[in-house]
XYZ file of C-alpha atoms in Angstrom:
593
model
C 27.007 14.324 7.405
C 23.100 14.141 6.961
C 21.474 17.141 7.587
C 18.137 15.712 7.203
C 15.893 13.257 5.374
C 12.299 13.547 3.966
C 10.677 10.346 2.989
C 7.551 9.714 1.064
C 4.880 7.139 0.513
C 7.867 4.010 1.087
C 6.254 1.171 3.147
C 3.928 2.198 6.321
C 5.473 5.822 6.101
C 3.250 8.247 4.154
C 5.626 11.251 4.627
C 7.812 12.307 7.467
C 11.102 14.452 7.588
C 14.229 13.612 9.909
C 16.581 16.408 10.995
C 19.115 14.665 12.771
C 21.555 15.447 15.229
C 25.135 15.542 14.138
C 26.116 12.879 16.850
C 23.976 10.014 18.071
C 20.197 9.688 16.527
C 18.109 6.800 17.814
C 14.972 5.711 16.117
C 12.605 3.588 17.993
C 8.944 2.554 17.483
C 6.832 -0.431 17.771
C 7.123 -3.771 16.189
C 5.671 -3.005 12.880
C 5.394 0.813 12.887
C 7.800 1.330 10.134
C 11.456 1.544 12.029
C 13.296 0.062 8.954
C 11.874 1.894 6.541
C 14.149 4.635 7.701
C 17.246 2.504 7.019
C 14.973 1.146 3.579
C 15.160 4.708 2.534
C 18.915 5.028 3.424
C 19.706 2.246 1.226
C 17.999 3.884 -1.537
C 19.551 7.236 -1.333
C 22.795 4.762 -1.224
C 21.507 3.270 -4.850
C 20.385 0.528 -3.745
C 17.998 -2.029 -5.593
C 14.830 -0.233 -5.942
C 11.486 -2.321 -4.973
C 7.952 -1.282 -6.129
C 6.714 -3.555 -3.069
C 8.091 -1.086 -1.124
C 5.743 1.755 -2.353
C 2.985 3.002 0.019
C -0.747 1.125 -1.176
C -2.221 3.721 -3.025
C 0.882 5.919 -3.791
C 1.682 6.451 -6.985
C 5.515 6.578 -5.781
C 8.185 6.808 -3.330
C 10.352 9.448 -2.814
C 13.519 9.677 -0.081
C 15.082 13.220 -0.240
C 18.487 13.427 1.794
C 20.317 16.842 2.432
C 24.341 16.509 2.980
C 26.324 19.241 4.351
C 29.985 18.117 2.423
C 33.202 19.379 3.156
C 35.270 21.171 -0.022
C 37.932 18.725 0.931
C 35.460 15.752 1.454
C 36.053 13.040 -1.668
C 32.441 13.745 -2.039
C 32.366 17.388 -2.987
C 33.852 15.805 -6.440
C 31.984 13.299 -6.651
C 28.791 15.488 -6.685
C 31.146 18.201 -9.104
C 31.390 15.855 -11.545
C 27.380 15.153 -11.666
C 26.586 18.730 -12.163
C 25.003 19.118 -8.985
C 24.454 22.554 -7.002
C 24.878 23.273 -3.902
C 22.416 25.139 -1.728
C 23.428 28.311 -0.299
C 24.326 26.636 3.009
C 26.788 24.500 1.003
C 24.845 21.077 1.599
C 23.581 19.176 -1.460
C 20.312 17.476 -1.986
C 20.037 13.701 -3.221
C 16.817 12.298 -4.416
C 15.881 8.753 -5.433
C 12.196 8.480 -6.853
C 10.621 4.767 -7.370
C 7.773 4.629 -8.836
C 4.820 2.016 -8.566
C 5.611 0.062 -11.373
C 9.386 -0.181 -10.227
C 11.004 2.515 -12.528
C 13.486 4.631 -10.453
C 15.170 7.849 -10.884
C 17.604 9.751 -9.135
C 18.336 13.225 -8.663
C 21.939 14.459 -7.238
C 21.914 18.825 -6.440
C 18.990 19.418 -8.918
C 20.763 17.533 -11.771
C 19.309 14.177 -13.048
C 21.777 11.617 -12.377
C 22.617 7.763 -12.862
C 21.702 5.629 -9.915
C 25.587 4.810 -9.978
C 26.529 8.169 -8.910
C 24.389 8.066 -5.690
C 25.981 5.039 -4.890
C 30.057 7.237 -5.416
C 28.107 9.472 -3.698
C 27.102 7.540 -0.624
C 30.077 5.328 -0.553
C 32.040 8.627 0.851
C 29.186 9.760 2.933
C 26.897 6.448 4.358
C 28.159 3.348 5.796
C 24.592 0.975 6.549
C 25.240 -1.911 9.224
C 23.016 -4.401 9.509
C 21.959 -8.164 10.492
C 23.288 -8.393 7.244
C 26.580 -7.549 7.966
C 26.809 -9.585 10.859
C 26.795 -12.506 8.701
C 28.854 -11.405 6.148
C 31.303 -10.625 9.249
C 31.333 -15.043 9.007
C 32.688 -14.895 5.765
C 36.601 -15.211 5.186
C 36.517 -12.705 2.764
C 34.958 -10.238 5.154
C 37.520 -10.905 7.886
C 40.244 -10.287 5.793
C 39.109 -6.920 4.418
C 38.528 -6.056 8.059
C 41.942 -6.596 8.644
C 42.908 -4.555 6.066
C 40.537 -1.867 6.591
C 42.489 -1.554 9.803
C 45.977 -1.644 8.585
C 45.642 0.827 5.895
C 48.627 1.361 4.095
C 50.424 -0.556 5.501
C 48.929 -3.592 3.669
C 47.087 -1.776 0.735
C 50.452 -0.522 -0.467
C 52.134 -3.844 -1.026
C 48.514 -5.403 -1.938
C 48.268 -2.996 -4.591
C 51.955 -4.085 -6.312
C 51.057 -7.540 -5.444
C 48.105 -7.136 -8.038
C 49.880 -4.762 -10.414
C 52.334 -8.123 -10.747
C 49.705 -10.420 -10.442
C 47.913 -8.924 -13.305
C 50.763 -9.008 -15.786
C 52.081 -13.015 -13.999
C 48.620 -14.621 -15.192
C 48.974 -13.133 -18.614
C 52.184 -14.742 -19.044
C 51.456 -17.448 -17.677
C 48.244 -17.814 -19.791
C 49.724 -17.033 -23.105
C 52.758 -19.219 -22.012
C 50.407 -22.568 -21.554
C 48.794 -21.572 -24.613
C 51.379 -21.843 -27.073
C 52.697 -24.982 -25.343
C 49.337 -26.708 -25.382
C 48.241 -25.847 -29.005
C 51.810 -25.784 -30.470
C 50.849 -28.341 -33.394
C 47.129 -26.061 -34.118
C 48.936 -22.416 -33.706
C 52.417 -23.519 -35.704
C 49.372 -24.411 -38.965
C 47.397 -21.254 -37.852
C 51.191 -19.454 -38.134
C 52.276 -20.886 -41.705
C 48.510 -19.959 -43.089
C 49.899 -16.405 -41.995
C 53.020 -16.449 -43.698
C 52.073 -17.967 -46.962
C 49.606 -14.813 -46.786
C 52.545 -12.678 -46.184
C 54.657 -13.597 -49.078
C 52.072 -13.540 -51.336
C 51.472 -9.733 -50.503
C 55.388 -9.302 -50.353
C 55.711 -10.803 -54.038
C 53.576 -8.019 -54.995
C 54.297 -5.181 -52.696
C 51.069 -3.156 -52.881
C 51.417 0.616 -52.672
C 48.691 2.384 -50.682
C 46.218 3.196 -52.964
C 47.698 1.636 -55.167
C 44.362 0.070 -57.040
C 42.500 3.473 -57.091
C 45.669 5.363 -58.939
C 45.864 2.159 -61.620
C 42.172 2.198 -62.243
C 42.370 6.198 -62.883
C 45.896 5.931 -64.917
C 43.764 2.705 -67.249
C 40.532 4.212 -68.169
C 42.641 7.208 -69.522
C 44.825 5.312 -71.297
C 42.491 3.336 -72.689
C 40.196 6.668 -73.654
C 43.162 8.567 -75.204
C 41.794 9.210 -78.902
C 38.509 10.246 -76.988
C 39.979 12.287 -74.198
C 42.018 13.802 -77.114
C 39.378 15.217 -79.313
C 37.160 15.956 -76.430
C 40.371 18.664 -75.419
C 41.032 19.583 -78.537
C 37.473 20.732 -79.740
C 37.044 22.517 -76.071
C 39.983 24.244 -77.410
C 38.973 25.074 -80.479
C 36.119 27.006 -78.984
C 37.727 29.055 -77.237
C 40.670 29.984 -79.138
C 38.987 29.681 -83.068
C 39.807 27.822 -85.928
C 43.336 27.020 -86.579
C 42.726 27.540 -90.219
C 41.695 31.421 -89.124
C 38.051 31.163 -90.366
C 36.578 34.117 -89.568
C 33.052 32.934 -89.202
C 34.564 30.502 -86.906
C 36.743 33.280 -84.226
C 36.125 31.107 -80.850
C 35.558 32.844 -77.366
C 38.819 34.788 -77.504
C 37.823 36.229 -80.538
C 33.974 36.999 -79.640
C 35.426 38.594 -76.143
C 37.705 40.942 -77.954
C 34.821 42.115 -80.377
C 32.721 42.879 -77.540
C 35.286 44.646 -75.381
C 35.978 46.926 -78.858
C 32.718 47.735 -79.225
C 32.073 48.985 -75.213
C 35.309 51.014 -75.541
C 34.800 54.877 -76.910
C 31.377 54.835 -75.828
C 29.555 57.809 -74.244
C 27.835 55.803 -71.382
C 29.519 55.227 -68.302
C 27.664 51.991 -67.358
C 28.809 50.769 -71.002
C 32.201 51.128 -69.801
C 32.391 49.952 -66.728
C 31.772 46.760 -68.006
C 34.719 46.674 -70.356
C 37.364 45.378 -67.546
C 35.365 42.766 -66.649
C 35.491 41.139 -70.291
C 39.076 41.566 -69.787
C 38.813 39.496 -66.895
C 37.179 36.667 -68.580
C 39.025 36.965 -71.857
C 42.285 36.451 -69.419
C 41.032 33.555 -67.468
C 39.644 31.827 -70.510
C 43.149 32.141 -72.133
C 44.657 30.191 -69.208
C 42.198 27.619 -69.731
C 43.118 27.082 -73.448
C 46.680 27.042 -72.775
C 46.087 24.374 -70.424
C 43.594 22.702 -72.710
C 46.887 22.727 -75.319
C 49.351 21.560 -73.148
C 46.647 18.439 -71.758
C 46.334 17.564 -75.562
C 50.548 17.778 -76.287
C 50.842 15.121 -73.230
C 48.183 12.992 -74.661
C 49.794 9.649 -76.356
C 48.399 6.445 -77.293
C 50.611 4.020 -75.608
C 49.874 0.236 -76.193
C 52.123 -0.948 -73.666
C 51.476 1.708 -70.600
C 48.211 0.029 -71.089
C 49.182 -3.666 -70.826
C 51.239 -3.016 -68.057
C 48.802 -1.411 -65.779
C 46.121 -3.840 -66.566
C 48.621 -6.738 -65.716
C 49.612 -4.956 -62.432
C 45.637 -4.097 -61.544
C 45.131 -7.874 -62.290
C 47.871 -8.905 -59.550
C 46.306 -6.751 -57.050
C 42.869 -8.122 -57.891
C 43.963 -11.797 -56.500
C 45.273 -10.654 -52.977
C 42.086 -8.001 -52.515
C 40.161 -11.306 -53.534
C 41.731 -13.312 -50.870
C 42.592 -10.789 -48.359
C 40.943 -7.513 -48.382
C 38.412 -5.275 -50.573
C 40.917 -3.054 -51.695
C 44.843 -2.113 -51.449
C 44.163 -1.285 -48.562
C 42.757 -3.735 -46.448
C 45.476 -5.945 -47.729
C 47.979 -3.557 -46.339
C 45.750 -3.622 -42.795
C 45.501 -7.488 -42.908
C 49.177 -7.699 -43.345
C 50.051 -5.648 -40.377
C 47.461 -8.025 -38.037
C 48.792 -11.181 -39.172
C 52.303 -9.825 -38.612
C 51.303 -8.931 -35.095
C 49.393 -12.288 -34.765
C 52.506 -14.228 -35.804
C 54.349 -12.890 -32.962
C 52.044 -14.283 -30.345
C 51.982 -17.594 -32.409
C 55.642 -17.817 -32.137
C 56.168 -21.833 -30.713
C 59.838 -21.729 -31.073
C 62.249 -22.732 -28.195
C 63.665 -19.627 -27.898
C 60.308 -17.712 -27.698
C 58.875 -20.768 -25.120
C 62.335 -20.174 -23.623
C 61.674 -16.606 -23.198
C 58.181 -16.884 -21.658
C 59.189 -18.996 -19.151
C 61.949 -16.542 -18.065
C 59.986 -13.651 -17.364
C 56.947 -16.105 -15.655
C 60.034 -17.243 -13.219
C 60.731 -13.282 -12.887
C 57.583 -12.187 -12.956
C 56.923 -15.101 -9.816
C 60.164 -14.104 -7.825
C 58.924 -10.340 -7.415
C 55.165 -11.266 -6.691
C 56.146 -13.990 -4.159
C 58.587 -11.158 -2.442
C 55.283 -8.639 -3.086
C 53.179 -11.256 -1.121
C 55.536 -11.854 1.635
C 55.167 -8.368 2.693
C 51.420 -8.525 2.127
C 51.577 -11.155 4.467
C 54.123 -9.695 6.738
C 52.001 -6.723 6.974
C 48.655 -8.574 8.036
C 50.667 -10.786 10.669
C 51.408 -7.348 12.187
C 48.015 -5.407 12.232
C 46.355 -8.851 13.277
C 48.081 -8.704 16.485
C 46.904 -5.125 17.212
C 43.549 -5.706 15.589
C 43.013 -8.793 17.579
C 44.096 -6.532 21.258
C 42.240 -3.670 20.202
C 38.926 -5.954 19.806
C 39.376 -7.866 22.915
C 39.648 -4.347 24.831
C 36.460 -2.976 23.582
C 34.978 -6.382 23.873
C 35.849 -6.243 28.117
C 33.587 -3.254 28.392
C 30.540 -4.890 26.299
C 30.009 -7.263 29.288
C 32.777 -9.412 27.546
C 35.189 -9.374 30.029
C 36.986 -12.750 29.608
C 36.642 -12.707 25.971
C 39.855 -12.600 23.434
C 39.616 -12.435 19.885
C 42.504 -13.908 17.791
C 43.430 -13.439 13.859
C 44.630 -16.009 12.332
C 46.850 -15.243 9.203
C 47.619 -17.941 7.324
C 48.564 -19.055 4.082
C 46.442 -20.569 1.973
C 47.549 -24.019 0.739
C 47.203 -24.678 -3.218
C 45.031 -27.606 -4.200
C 46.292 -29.942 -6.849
C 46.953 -28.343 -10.497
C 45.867 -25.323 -9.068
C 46.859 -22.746 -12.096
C 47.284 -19.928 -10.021
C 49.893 -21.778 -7.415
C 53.023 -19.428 -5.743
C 56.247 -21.386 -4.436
C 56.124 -19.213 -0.591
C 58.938 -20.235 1.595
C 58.788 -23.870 0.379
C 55.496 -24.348 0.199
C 53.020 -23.795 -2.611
C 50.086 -21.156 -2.153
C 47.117 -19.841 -4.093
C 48.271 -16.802 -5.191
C 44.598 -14.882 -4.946
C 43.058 -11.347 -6.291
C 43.853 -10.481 -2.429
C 46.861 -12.247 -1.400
C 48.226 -15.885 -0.543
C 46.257 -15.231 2.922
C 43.529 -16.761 4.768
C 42.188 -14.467 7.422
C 40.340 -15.969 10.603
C 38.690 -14.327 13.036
C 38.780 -16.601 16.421
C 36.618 -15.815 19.636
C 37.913 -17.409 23.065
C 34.866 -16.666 25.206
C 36.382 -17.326 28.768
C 39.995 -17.664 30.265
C 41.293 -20.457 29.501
C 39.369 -21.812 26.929
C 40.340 -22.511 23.375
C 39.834 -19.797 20.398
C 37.468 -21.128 17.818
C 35.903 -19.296 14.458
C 33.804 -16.397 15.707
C 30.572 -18.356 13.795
C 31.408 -21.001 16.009
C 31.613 -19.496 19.041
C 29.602 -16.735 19.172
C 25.799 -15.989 19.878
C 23.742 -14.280 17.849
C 24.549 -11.303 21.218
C 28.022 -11.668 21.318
C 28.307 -11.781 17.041
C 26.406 -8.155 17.444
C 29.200 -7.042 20.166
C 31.882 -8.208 18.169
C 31.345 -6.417 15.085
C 30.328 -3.006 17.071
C 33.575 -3.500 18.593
C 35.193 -3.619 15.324
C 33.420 -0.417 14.124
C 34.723 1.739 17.254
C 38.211 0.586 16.984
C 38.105 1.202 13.017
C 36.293 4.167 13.711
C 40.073 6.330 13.674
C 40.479 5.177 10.528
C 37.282 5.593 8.656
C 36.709 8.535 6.670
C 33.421 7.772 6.350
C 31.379 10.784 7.907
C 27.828 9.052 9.111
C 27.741 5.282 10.462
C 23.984 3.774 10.202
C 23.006 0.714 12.924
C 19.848 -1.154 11.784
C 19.359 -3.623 15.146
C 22.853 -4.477 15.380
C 22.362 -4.946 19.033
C 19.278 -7.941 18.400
C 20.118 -10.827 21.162
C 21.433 -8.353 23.176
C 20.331 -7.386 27.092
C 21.155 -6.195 30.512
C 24.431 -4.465 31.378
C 25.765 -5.773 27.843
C 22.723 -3.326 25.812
C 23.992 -0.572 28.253
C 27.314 -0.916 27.101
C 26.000 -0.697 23.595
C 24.681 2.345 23.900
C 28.236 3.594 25.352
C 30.063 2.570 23.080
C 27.316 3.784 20.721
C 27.905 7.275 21.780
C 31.861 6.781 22.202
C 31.392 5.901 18.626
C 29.520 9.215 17.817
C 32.117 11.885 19.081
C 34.250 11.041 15.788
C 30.975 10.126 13.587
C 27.513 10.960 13.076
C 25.387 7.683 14.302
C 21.959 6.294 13.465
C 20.426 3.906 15.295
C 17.754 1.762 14.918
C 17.053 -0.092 18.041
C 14.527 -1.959 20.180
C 16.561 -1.698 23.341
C 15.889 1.428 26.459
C 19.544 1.060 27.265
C 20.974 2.133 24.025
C 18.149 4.705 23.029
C 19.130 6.500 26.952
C 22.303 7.488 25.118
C 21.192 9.050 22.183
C 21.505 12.846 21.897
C 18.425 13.203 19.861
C 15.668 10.351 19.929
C 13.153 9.458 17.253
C 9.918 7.685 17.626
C 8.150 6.064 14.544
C 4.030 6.432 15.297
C 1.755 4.039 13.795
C -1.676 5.817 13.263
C -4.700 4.372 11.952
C -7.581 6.150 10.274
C -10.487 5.448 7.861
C -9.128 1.571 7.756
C -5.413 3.337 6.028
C -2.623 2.620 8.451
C 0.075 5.245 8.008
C 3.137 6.340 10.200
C 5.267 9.319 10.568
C 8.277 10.308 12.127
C 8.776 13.020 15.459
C 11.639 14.185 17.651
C 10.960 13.688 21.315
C 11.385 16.105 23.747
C 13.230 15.414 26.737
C 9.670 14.364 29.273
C 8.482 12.407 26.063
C 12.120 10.242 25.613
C 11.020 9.337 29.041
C 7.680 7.588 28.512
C 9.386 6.135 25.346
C 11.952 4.573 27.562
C 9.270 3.426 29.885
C 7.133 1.926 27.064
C 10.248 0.524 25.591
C 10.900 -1.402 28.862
C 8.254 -4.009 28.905
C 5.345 -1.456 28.079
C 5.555 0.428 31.232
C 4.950 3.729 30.314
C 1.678 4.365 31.866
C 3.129 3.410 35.358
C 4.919 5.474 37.712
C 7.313 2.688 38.797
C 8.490 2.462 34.441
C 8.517 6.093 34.440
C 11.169 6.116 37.318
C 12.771 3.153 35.994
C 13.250 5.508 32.510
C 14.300 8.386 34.519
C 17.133 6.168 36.080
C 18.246 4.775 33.206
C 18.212 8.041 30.928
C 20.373 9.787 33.947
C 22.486 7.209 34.144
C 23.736 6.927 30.808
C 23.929 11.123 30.851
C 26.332 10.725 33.724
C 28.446 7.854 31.438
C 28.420 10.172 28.669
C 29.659 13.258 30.844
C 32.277 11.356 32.420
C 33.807 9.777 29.315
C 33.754 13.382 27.777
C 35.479 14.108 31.169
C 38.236 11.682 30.643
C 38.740 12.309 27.014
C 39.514 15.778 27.819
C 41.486 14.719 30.549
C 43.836 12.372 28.546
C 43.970 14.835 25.708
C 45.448 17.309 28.267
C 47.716 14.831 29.734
């Protein structure tokens, strides 16, 4: 959960620090006094866009600090592992996200600079941030059907996942199946360019390294008579003249003298240095013997010579064409042999695509039955569970439906699916369209939810969602930014109870204008908006229980300096104290049952 948040120079706020309660937090203030830049900084510590317009006038930056106590078993704790971060000695970990005034950002994850990308992992296991937003993304197919399976779970995201495992390899298939039927005339050219280029380097069968080896074996063929006195006089040198002139005795000779002459004397140092020449008169008799034996294998050969020049001229025209050297040739001929096989326009290998495409479609049309199966299912229980939370948001008569349906493939659509006679679009998610339908009254006829809803009753129905996905979302704190806008009366009071219903499972944030859902709250927040020197500036305080009171009052209708709004607040904060206790009460209760 979040421990607590320190924010810094963002928006109205110069700098303030939330410690919040581990169930329901309300933050309230007046119009203008800086409210959202709580959820602002929220979004940031999520790695969200950063803003420079969002920097305080005059601050050089922004800074929103957020302390998490994680689990060892939370998804999290390995998230913020793999970053390098430390944790304090409490366990929690501390994520910062700096933006500075000319829109550079930084983040921070346990003391350990980190990528923006990793407070968003990080936050993605840790923050969920509801807002107007959502409510309007709620209109959006798309949205409705990851609702759905949000709630089923498994049950779907199993056979979704196979679904796309088939999917995946179906469109390639498919792809390189219309490919070689469309371009059969350019491809079969393309394919006989390959294969003249083939037998050309199969006529000559190149050796690796071939070219280097022929271009070593030619030069010394063609320097034999060089290479051959060049030996032969090294030789000489060492070993003397053949002819035994003794002015001439070579290094052997000159070695042995000097050895003679340090033997038999007096001085040890003299003699110490006697094996030593041995050493060198040994290793420089190895070296003539080899110099002799290079010389012996030494023969001019004419037609070595025209044979390797012949053979280095054959490579030269396919390194000319194909490559820079043996090689590459080699290299080139292993891609064009692996080219040819895709350019392969033959019946057989047409033939052959098309079977596996008719496989490949049997098992992902059986993949999105059960996909579709699944949804039918949870839709039913998704639509029941909705309309029962909807009854106690001053609802009563409302029903939502969920319409699963297929959806219908338009004409040469590429990614049509033959379903139980009928062609589909075979989607990233399914062959589904998912609708959610409100019927507002008894009797009346279900139509979209954008249709039919208020902006109210579009607020109810997605908190209504939340509390009956709450049992399956791991996700430890749930924020509210206004979710409950166009909402009033007994429906706002039944906000705030399902509100705190909500927060026995989950931490909650709210950010609200309404008395009835801030009475719930087990720990209220009030944004100030101060004024001094001509600087406007807020800051953030947690209210004692006599100060949520005038709060309340001042929240309904700007009563708080009268007795009759203080009594009013008094009511309503009691009231929603008693709620509270007795739905504890009757959890217990049915736990023990």
């Amino acid at each position: 959960m979040l421990a607590e948040m320190r924010i810094q120079g963002l928006g109205v706020i110069d700098e303030a620090v939330l410690e919040l309660h581990p169930g329901f937090t309300v933050v309230t203030g007046e119009t203008g006094a800086g409210k959202t830049m709580v959820v602002t900084g929220l979004h940031l510590l999520s790695g969200g866009r950063a803003d420079a317009s969002r920097v305080r006038n005059g601050a050089s930056r922004a800074v929103v600090e957020g302390r998490f106590a994680i689990g060892a078993d939370s998804p999290a704790h390995e998230v913020a592992a793999d970053a390098g971060a430390e944790a304090d000695e409490d366990g929690s970990v501390i994520a910062v996200r700096t933006v500075s005034a000319d829109g550079r950002s930084r983040a921070h994850v346990g003391g350990r600079s980190a990528p923006v990308g990793v407070l968003s992992e990080l936050a993605e296991q840790l923050l969920a941030v509801h807002g107007q937003n959502d409510q309007l993304r709620l209109l959006r197919p798309g949205e409705q059907r990851a609702v759905l399976d949000r709630f089923a779970g498994p049950a779907v995201g199993d056979p979704l996942a196979e679904y796309r495992r088939v999917r995946h390899a179906w469109l390639e298939v498919t792809a390189e199946l219309t490919e070689r039927t469309e371009r059969a005339r350019e491809m079969a050219m393309q394919a006989d360019l390959l294969r003249h280029g083939l037998d050309e380097i199969e006529a000559v069968a190149p050796e690796p390294n071939e070219d280097v080896e022929l271009t070593k074996q030619a030069r010394r063929l063609a320097d034999v008579d060089e290479l051959r006195s060049a030996a032969s006089e090294a030789e000489q040198a060492i070993a003397g003249s053949s002819e035994g002139d003794p002015e001439a005795p070579g290094a052997l000779g000159l070695l042995s003298e000097a050895r003679r002459r340090l033997t038999g004397v007096a001085d040890d140092t003299l003699r110490e240095l006697e094996p030593r020449l041995a050493e060198a008169s040994m290793l420089l008799g190895e070296i003539g013997t080899e110099l002799a034996g290079y010389v012996a294998s030494l023969e001019a050969d004419p037609e070595l010579l025209e044979r390797v020049l012949a053979r280095q001229a054959e490579l030269k025209k396919l390194t000319r064409k194909y490559a820079a050297d043996v090689d590459g040739v080699l290299a080139w001929a292993k891609d064009a042999n692996q080219q040819l096989a895709k350019l392969d326009t033959s019946e057989e290998a047409l033939a052959e695509l098309a079977n596996r495409k008719q496989e490949l479609e049997t098992e992902l049309t059986e993949h999105a039955i059960r996909v579709s199966a699944a949804r039918e299912q949870a839709a039913a229980e998704l639509g029941k569970a909705i309309s029962e939370e909807l009854s106690g948001l001053a609802m009563g008569e409302a029903t939502i439906e969920i319409s699963v349906a297929t959806h219908p493939a338009e004409q040469r659509d590429p990614h049509a699916l033959q379903v139980h006679n009928q062609l589909v679009h075979a989607g990233a998610d399914g062959v589904d369209d998912v609708e959610l339908r409100l019927c507002a009254h008894s009797g009346g006829v279900p139509m979209p939810v954008h249709k039919a809803a208020s902006g109210g009753e579009l607020s109810r129905v997605m908190l209504a969602i939340e509390v009956v996905l709450a049992h399956a979302d791991t996700t430890p704190t749930l924020v509210f930014d206004e979710v409950d806008a166009g909402v009033g009366g007994r429906a706002a009071v039944e906000v705030g109870r399902r509100l705190a219903k909500l927060a026995r499972s989950h931490q909650v944030l709210v950010v609200t204008h309404l008395p009835q859902v801030a009475a719930y709250a087990d720990q209220h927040l009030v944004v100030d908006k101060s004024a001094e020197g001509g600087v406007t500036s807020s800051g953030v305080r947690v209210l004692k229980d006599s100060e949520r009171v005038v709060e309340l009052a001042r929240m309904l209708a700007g009563m708080e300096g009268t007795k009759t709004g203080r009594a009013h607040a008094e009511e309503l904060r009691a009231a929603a104290e008693k709620d509270k206790k007795g739905d504890r009460n009757g959890g217990r209760k049915r736990k023990r049952r």
